[in-house]
């Protein structure tokens, strides 16, 4: 029988887990079709993650059992449609808000538009991006006054700032051409990407902060790519502490929520080893204690997705949450 003292202990434990939530910290969700259950690692208690994006305008179905208030989905207008006059993104977000009643409060736009497609960039001319923005983002801003929109997230290369300025000029020209006074396309926060050492990250953040004063910042992709484990762990600790301390940094998401054998930023930058176990960085990012799992460990393969390492507190949390009906362990 589930007695009151046990129920009280379970509730207290769940409150403790919830208190680990970090309003800044989010998930760059890159689904693993071979091991789809890896997705649950990031939302299983205890976790510090409070929001996620998936480079898409629609939320990931695998998180459909998690409320928007507990794990906020942030849609993204990733690139330009083949038809520059296409308003699919506008229609999709409008449907999410009006028909599906999803409380969308933030939107990300254009993933690395200054970067080539072979490296994950959306590779869009600033003038084309401006027209897509006017067709899709401006109407959303007009329809939903509280909706917050991010500036396009350029690469960490010097060309990124140049692209942003050209985009803003082109966008201003489009919305001002029928008026007598100049108008500016508006945005609420500045997302940035960085793959390099901490000093470079801090410098890059400073550059964008100076260029766009009075705007909050989202660091939506960052990591130290292709470095040693010691260097990568040191970078994570220093950068996470830095981002947590800065008031103008509203949110951040470490790019590494995948297994080390499929990592495109080096195995030591991944938050899971080859078998899907949390590495030290993965555990730290979720607000937990280090696991001691080497990113390069594990056999991989079709049977490697079984979680073999669950700490006693983590196991108790899952069991109590199951009894309380908050998660399904079946």
Tab-separated table of C-alpha atoms in Angstrom, residues 161 165 205-213:
chain	number	residue	atom	x	y	z
A	161	UNK	CA	27.205	40.503	-38.704
A	165	UNK	CA	22.887	44.357	-41.237
A	205	UNK	CA	28.721	37.757	-27.439
A	206	UNK	CA	30.241	41.146	-26.703
A	207	UNK	CA	30.251	42.067	-30.386
A	208	UNK	CA	26.547	41.301	-30.800
A	209	UNK	CA	25.642	42.905	-27.500
A	210	UNK	CA	27.322	46.113	-28.620
A	211	UNK	CA	25.683	45.991	-32.059
A	212	UNK	CA	22.203	45.401	-30.649
A	213	UNK	CA	22.067	47.117	-27.257
